[in-house]
mmCIF file of C-alpha atoms in Angstrom:
data_model
loop_
_atom_site.group_PDB
_atom_site.id
_atom_site.type_symbol
_atom_site.label_atom_id
_atom_site.label_comp_id
_atom_site.label_asym_id
_atom_site.label_seq_id
_atom_site.Cartn_x
_atom_site.Cartn_y
_atom_site.Cartn_z
ATOM 1 C CA MET A 1370 70.591 93.011 123.555
ATOM 2 C CA SER A 1371 74.119 92.925 124.529
ATOM 3 C CA LEU A 1372 76.452 95.862 124.185
ATOM 4 C CA GLU A 1373 78.595 93.879 121.748
ATOM 5 C CA ASN A 1374 75.766 93.104 119.530
ATOM 6 C CA ALA A 1375 74.385 96.716 119.791
ATOM 7 C CA VAL A 1376 77.562 98.505 118.712
ATOM 8 C CA LYS A 1377 78.614 97.929 115.034
ATOM 9 C CA GLY A 1378 82.044 98.565 113.508
ATOM 10 C CA SER A 1379 84.744 100.418 114.998
ATOM 11 C CA THR A 1380 84.429 102.998 117.809
ATOM 12 C CA PRO A 1381 83.096 106.196 116.584
ATOM 13 C CA GLU A 1382 85.639 109.200 116.318
ATOM 14 C CA TRP A 1383 83.659 111.030 118.948
ATOM 15 C CA ASP A 1384 86.179 114.079 119.085
ATOM 16 C CA GLY A 1385 85.936 114.637 115.361
ATOM 17 C CA ILE A 1386 82.029 114.076 115.399
ATOM 18 C CA VAL A 1387 81.401 116.463 118.214
ATOM 19 C CA ALA A 1388 83.925 119.066 116.994
ATOM 20 C CA ALA A 1389 82.036 119.196 113.443
ATOM 21 C CA LEU A 1390 78.550 119.346 114.943
ATOM 22 C CA LYS A 1391 79.566 122.226 117.446
ATOM 23 C CA GLN A 1392 81.226 124.135 114.639
ATOM 24 C CA TRP A 1393 77.851 123.595 112.327
ATOM 25 C CA ARG A 1394 75.773 124.767 115.492
ATOM 26 C CA LYS A 1395 77.886 127.845 115.892
ATOM 27 C CA ASP A 1396 77.412 128.646 112.154
ATOM 28 C CA LEU A 1397 73.580 128.057 112.260
ATOM 29 C CA GLN A 1398 73.371 130.454 115.388
ATOM 30 C CA LYS A 1399 74.888 133.211 113.100
ATOM 31 C CA THR A 1400 71.727 132.872 110.881
ATOM 32 C CA GLY A 1401 69.544 133.857 113.990
ATOM 33 C CA ALA A 1402 68.541 130.052 114.579
ATOM 34 C CA ASP A 1403 67.482 129.203 118.079
ATOM 35 C CA ASP A 1404 68.762 126.509 120.260
ATOM 36 C CA PRO A 1405 66.141 123.511 121.002
ATOM 37 C CA SER A 1406 63.258 124.923 123.094
ATOM 38 C CA VAL A 1407 64.221 123.535 126.476
ATOM 39 C CA THR A 1408 67.840 124.814 126.140
ATOM 40 C CA THR A 1409 66.540 128.176 125.157
ATOM 41 C CA VAL A 1410 64.149 128.204 128.239
ATOM 42 C CA ALA A 1411 67.027 127.134 130.569
ATOM 43 C CA GLU A 1412 69.229 130.113 129.328
ATOM 44 C CA ARG A 1413 66.333 132.659 129.440
ATOM 45 C CA TYR A 1414 65.353 131.507 133.067
ATOM 46 C CA LYS A 1415 68.730 131.195 134.406
ATOM 47 C CA LYS A 1416 68.708 127.554 134.723
ATOM 48 C CA ASP A 1417 65.668 127.556 137.124
ATOM 49 C CA PRO A 1418 64.760 123.809 137.620
ATOM 50 C CA TRP A 1419 60.990 124.536 137.792
ATOM 51 C CA ALA A 1420 61.159 126.423 134.317
ATOM 52 C CA VAL A 1421 63.233 123.393 132.860
ATOM 53 C CA LEU A 1422 60.785 120.826 134.186
ATOM 54 C CA VAL A 1423 57.760 122.690 132.896
ATOM 55 C CA SER A 1424 59.286 123.334 129.508
ATOM 56 C CA THR A 1425 60.451 119.744 129.251
ATOM 57 C CA ILE A 1426 56.959 118.375 129.982
ATOM 58 C CA LEU A 1427 55.370 120.806 127.520
ATOM 59 C CA SER A 1428 57.752 119.783 124.891
ATOM 60 C CA LEU A 1429 56.848 116.104 124.665
ATOM 61 C CA ARG A 1430 55.341 115.650 121.033
ATOM 62 C CA THR A 1431 55.108 119.289 120.380
ATOM 63 C CA LYS A 1432 57.176 121.534 117.963
ATOM 64 C CA ASP A 1433 59.834 123.677 119.449
ATOM 65 C CA GLU A 1434 58.253 126.923 118.463
ATOM 66 C CA VAL A 1435 55.022 125.925 120.378
ATOM 67 C CA THR A 1436 56.841 124.577 123.293
ATOM 68 C CA LEU A 1437 58.803 128.118 123.774
ATOM 69 C CA LYS A 1438 55.527 130.059 123.447
ATOM 70 C CA CYS A 1439 53.473 127.751 125.934
ATOM 71 C CA SER A 1440 56.283 127.696 128.393
ATOM 72 C CA GLN A 1441 56.560 131.371 128.514
ATOM 73 C CA SER A 1442 52.892 131.817 128.770
ATOM 74 C CA LEU A 1443 52.497 129.375 131.490
ATOM 75 C CA LEU A 1444 55.667 130.462 133.568
ATOM 76 C CA ALA A 1445 54.465 134.095 133.389
ATOM 77 C CA ARG A 1446 51.439 132.870 135.485
ATOM 78 C CA ALA A 1447 53.235 130.230 137.296
ATOM 79 C CA PRO A 1448 56.852 131.051 137.989
ATOM 80 C CA GLY A 1449 56.845 128.417 140.691
ATOM 81 C CA PRO A 1450 54.789 125.316 141.984
ATOM 82 C CA GLU A 1451 52.796 127.466 144.655
ATOM 83 C CA LYS A 1452 51.416 129.834 141.831
ATOM 84 C CA LEU A 1453 50.534 126.815 139.504
ATOM 85 C CA LEU A 1454 48.796 125.002 142.315
ATOM 86 C CA ALA A 1455 46.713 128.205 142.748
ATOM 87 C CA LEU A 1456 45.372 127.978 139.295
ATOM 88 C CA GLU A 1457 42.437 125.794 138.333
ATOM 89 C CA GLU A 1458 43.355 122.978 136.116
ATOM 90 C CA GLU A 1459 41.415 124.270 133.182
ATOM 91 C CA ALA A 1460 43.360 127.554 133.366
ATOM 92 C CA VAL A 1461 46.731 125.496 133.200
ATOM 93 C CA ALA A 1462 45.524 123.661 130.224
ATOM 94 C CA LYS A 1463 44.599 126.927 128.408
ATOM 95 C CA LEU A 1464 48.001 128.353 129.055
ATOM 96 C CA ALA A 1465 49.682 124.869 127.978
ATOM 97 C CA TYR A 1466 47.514 124.925 124.713
ATOM 98 C CA PRO A 1467 48.282 124.302 121.758
ATOM 99 C CA ALA A 1468 51.124 121.905 123.053
ATOM 100 C CA GLY A 1469 50.160 118.223 122.377
ATOM 101 C CA PHE A 1470 48.062 116.562 124.869
ATOM 102 C CA TYR A 1471 47.818 119.768 126.856
ATOM 103 C CA ARG A 1472 45.002 118.636 129.132
ATOM 104 C CA THR A 1473 47.034 115.546 130.230
ATOM 105 C CA LYS A 1474 50.180 117.791 130.736
ATOM 106 C CA ALA A 1475 48.096 120.343 132.796
ATOM 107 C CA ALA A 1476 46.938 117.626 135.072
ATOM 108 C CA ASN A 1477 50.442 116.127 135.521
ATOM 109 C CA LEU A 1478 51.810 119.494 136.380
ATOM 110 C CA LYS A 1479 49.273 120.056 139.113
ATOM 111 C CA LYS A 1480 50.374 116.708 140.534
ATOM 112 C CA ILE A 1481 53.830 117.283 140.319
ATOM 113 C CA ALA A 1482 53.283 120.823 142.062
ATOM 114 C CA THR A 1483 51.650 119.115 144.910
ATOM 115 C CA LEU A 1484 54.253 116.675 145.331
ATOM 116 C CA LEU A 1485 56.896 119.118 145.196
ATOM 117 C CA LEU A 1486 55.407 121.277 147.932
ATOM 118 C CA GLU A 1487 54.349 118.217 150.103
ATOM 119 C CA HIS A 1488 57.715 116.222 149.920
ATOM 120 C CA HIS A 1489 60.490 118.454 148.464
ATOM 121 C CA GLY A 1490 59.994 121.914 149.962
ATOM 122 C CA GLY A 1491 58.796 123.195 146.666
ATOM 123 C CA LYS A 1492 62.030 122.577 144.898
ATOM 124 C CA VAL A 1493 62.643 120.342 142.018
ATOM 125 C CA PRO A 1494 64.985 117.626 143.020
ATOM 126 C CA ALA A 1495 68.231 116.967 141.431
ATOM 127 C CA ASP A 1496 67.906 113.159 141.575
ATOM 128 C CA LEU A 1497 67.027 111.224 138.343
ATOM 129 C CA ASP A 1498 65.241 108.273 140.115
ATOM 130 C CA THR A 1499 63.023 110.955 142.121
ATOM 131 C CA LEU A 1500 62.230 112.708 139.073
ATOM 132 C CA LEU A 1501 61.208 109.447 137.328
ATOM 133 C CA GLY A 1502 58.687 108.883 140.133
ATOM 134 C CA PHE A 1503 56.628 112.105 139.062
ATOM 135 C CA PRO A 1504 53.660 111.750 136.773
ATOM 136 C CA GLY A 1505 54.418 112.277 133.101
ATOM 137 C CA VAL A 1506 58.164 112.387 133.655
ATOM 138 C CA GLY A 1507 60.108 109.866 131.568
ATOM 139 C CA ARG A 1508 64.002 109.499 131.092
ATOM 140 C CA LYS A 1509 64.167 112.227 128.489
ATOM 141 C CA THR A 1510 62.461 114.721 130.781
ATOM 142 C CA ALA A 1511 64.470 113.740 133.927
ATOM 143 C CA ASN A 1512 67.737 113.776 132.017
ATOM 144 C CA LEU A 1513 66.950 117.232 130.532
ATOM 145 C CA VAL A 1514 66.324 118.607 134.165
ATOM 146 C CA ILE A 1515 69.461 117.020 135.460
ATOM 147 C CA ILE A 1516 71.510 118.501 132.529
ATOM 148 C CA GLU A 1517 69.961 121.863 131.807
ATOM 149 C CA ALA A 1518 69.005 123.002 135.341
ATOM 150 C CA TYR A 1519 71.684 121.445 137.483
ATOM 151 C CA GLY A 1520 74.562 120.869 134.959
ATOM 152 C CA LYS A 1521 74.976 117.295 135.873
ATOM 153 C CA ASP A 1522 76.050 114.661 133.509
ATOM 154 C CA GLY A 1523 73.132 112.841 131.838
ATOM 155 C CA ILE A 1524 72.304 111.615 128.399
ATOM 156 C CA CYS A 1525 68.921 112.601 126.945
ATOM 157 C CA VAL A 1526 67.708 110.500 124.003
ATOM 158 C CA ASP A 1527 64.791 111.794 122.149
ATOM 159 C CA VAL A 1528 63.596 110.794 118.632
ATOM 160 C CA HIS A 1529 66.400 112.613 116.873
ATOM 161 C CA VAL A 1530 69.327 111.279 118.993
ATOM 162 C CA HIS A 1531 67.865 107.946 118.655
ATOM 163 C CA ARG A 1532 67.455 108.140 114.826
ATOM 164 C CA ILE A 1533 70.920 109.609 114.336
ATOM 165 C CA SER A 1534 72.779 107.260 116.552
ATOM 166 C CA ASN A 1535 71.181 104.316 114.643
ATOM 167 C CA ARG A 1536 71.356 105.831 111.213
ATOM 168 C CA THR A 1537 75.137 106.558 111.501
ATOM 169 C CA GLY A 1538 75.719 103.235 112.936
ATOM 170 C CA TRP A 1539 77.327 104.266 116.138
ATOM 171 C CA LEU A 1540 75.095 101.597 117.694
ATOM 172 C CA SER A 1541 71.984 99.471 116.857
ATOM 173 C CA SER A 1542 69.025 99.799 119.291
ATOM 174 C CA LYS A 1543 65.246 99.287 119.393
ATOM 175 C CA GLY A 1544 64.207 102.428 121.282
ATOM 176 C CA PRO A 1545 65.326 105.528 123.062
ATOM 177 C CA GLU A 1546 65.880 103.991 126.350
ATOM 178 C CA GLU A 1547 68.199 101.281 124.909
ATOM 179 C CA THR A 1548 70.108 103.899 122.866
ATOM 180 C CA GLU A 1549 70.608 106.063 126.215
ATOM 181 C CA MET A 1550 72.016 102.886 127.928
ATOM 182 C CA ILE A 1551 74.290 102.039 125.094
ATOM 183 C CA LEU A 1552 75.547 105.799 124.717
ATOM 184 C CA ARG A 1553 76.242 105.599 128.520
ATOM 185 C CA GLN A 1554 78.767 102.923 127.863
ATOM 186 C CA ILE A 1555 80.425 104.112 124.577
ATOM 187 C CA LEU A 1556 80.127 107.879 124.713
ATOM 188 C CA PRO A 1557 83.058 109.639 126.463
ATOM 189 C CA ARG A 1558 81.415 111.454 129.674
ATOM 190 C CA LYS A 1559 82.649 114.892 128.538
ATOM 191 C CA TYR A 1560 80.220 114.720 125.533
ATOM 192 C CA TRP A 1561 77.052 113.440 127.515
ATOM 193 C CA LYS A 1562 75.640 116.817 128.072
ATOM 194 C CA PRO A 1563 76.136 118.635 124.764
ATOM 195 C CA LEU A 1564 74.957 115.594 122.720
ATOM 196 C CA ASN A 1565 71.181 116.138 122.938
ATOM 197 C CA PRO A 1566 71.109 119.840 121.705
ATOM 198 C CA LEU A 1567 73.510 119.142 119.169
ATOM 199 C CA LEU A 1568 71.565 116.225 117.554
ATOM 200 C CA VAL A 1569 68.161 117.742 117.988
ATOM 201 C CA LEU A 1570 69.385 120.703 116.040
ATOM 202 C CA TYR A 1571 70.973 118.555 113.506
ATOM 203 C CA GLY A 1572 68.025 116.250 113.224
ATOM 204 C CA GLN A 1573 65.660 119.099 112.884
ATOM 205 C CA ASN A 1574 67.736 120.832 110.038
ATOM 206 C CA ILE A 1575 70.114 118.058 108.387
ATOM 207 C CA CYS A 1576 69.521 114.549 109.322
ATOM 208 C CA ARG A 1577 65.685 114.696 108.907
ATOM 209 C CA PRO A 1578 63.618 111.377 109.360
ATOM 210 C CA VAL A 1579 62.774 111.339 105.713
ATOM 211 C CA SER A 1580 64.989 112.380 102.791
ATOM 212 C CA PRO A 1581 67.804 113.873 104.962
ATOM 213 C CA PHE A 1582 70.218 116.482 103.609
ATOM 214 C CA CYS A 1583 73.168 114.026 103.208
ATOM 215 C CA SER A 1584 74.745 116.458 100.814
ATOM 216 C CA ARG A 1585 75.097 119.049 103.429
ATOM 217 C CA CYS A 1586 76.160 116.676 106.221
ATOM 218 C CA VAL A 1587 79.230 117.615 108.261
ATOM 219 C CA ILE A 1588 79.617 114.066 109.718
ATOM 220 C CA ALA A 1589 79.150 112.216 106.578
ATOM 221 C CA LYS A 1590 82.287 110.422 106.946
ATOM 222 C CA HIS A 1591 81.299 109.176 110.314
ATOM 223 C CA CYS A 1592 77.851 107.871 108.961
ATOM 224 C CA GLY A 1593 76.945 104.440 107.613
ATOM 225 C CA ARG A 1594 73.600 105.806 106.168
ATOM 226 C CA ASN A 1595 71.706 102.873 107.684
ATOM 227 C CA GLY A 1596 68.081 102.862 106.359
ATOM 228 C CA VAL A 1597 68.728 105.916 104.018
ATOM 229 C CA GLY A 1598 66.868 105.549 100.722
ATOM 230 C CA LYS A 1599 66.011 109.001 99.306
ATOM 231 C CA SER A 1600 68.385 111.744 100.271
ATOM 232 C CA ARG A 1601 69.165 115.489 99.335
#
């Protein structure tokens, strides 16, 4: 799909959208709510790339509260690839439980630890294409590592970012990867990094997949409500 066909309507008012979402996030944090799990791990482990990579892999198809718990348990035993490689795969799987597909994730983490030690001096690379070559690492994972661990520009698109971007009418895409490619062209670069944590929180709390809280929406004037039937 061409960019012209993928983008509907006028150019989104990104300054107003991001400002409203940032204020909403600040108000939410006053209630004690946490940021998305990977962002929380990045902050708690001082942007350690290994911690971010592990947490991001565990987060796939897993709720945030579970991801945070599993990440802390695994990183306590394996704060680096050397320590993880010293563990039996079954032990890694137990530490990753109950994250979704925890056995597959444990196997992938063992393979990644081997690759890091054999080819990267035990360090997680800050290169998107290199990260994409690791087992179990897709664009969401690679972009999160680039953003959260290294502070580089990237656009991480998960189900929330994909859903909200299409629901609002900022763009029209068939999947997260296409959404990322379109956003790379239409979203001002200064908003690339903050987009994911803002929209993940918003998707979890307000713009839910089914029956979103449209009456509480702080970006309602920027939303086309595409595909919204029942709302609250």
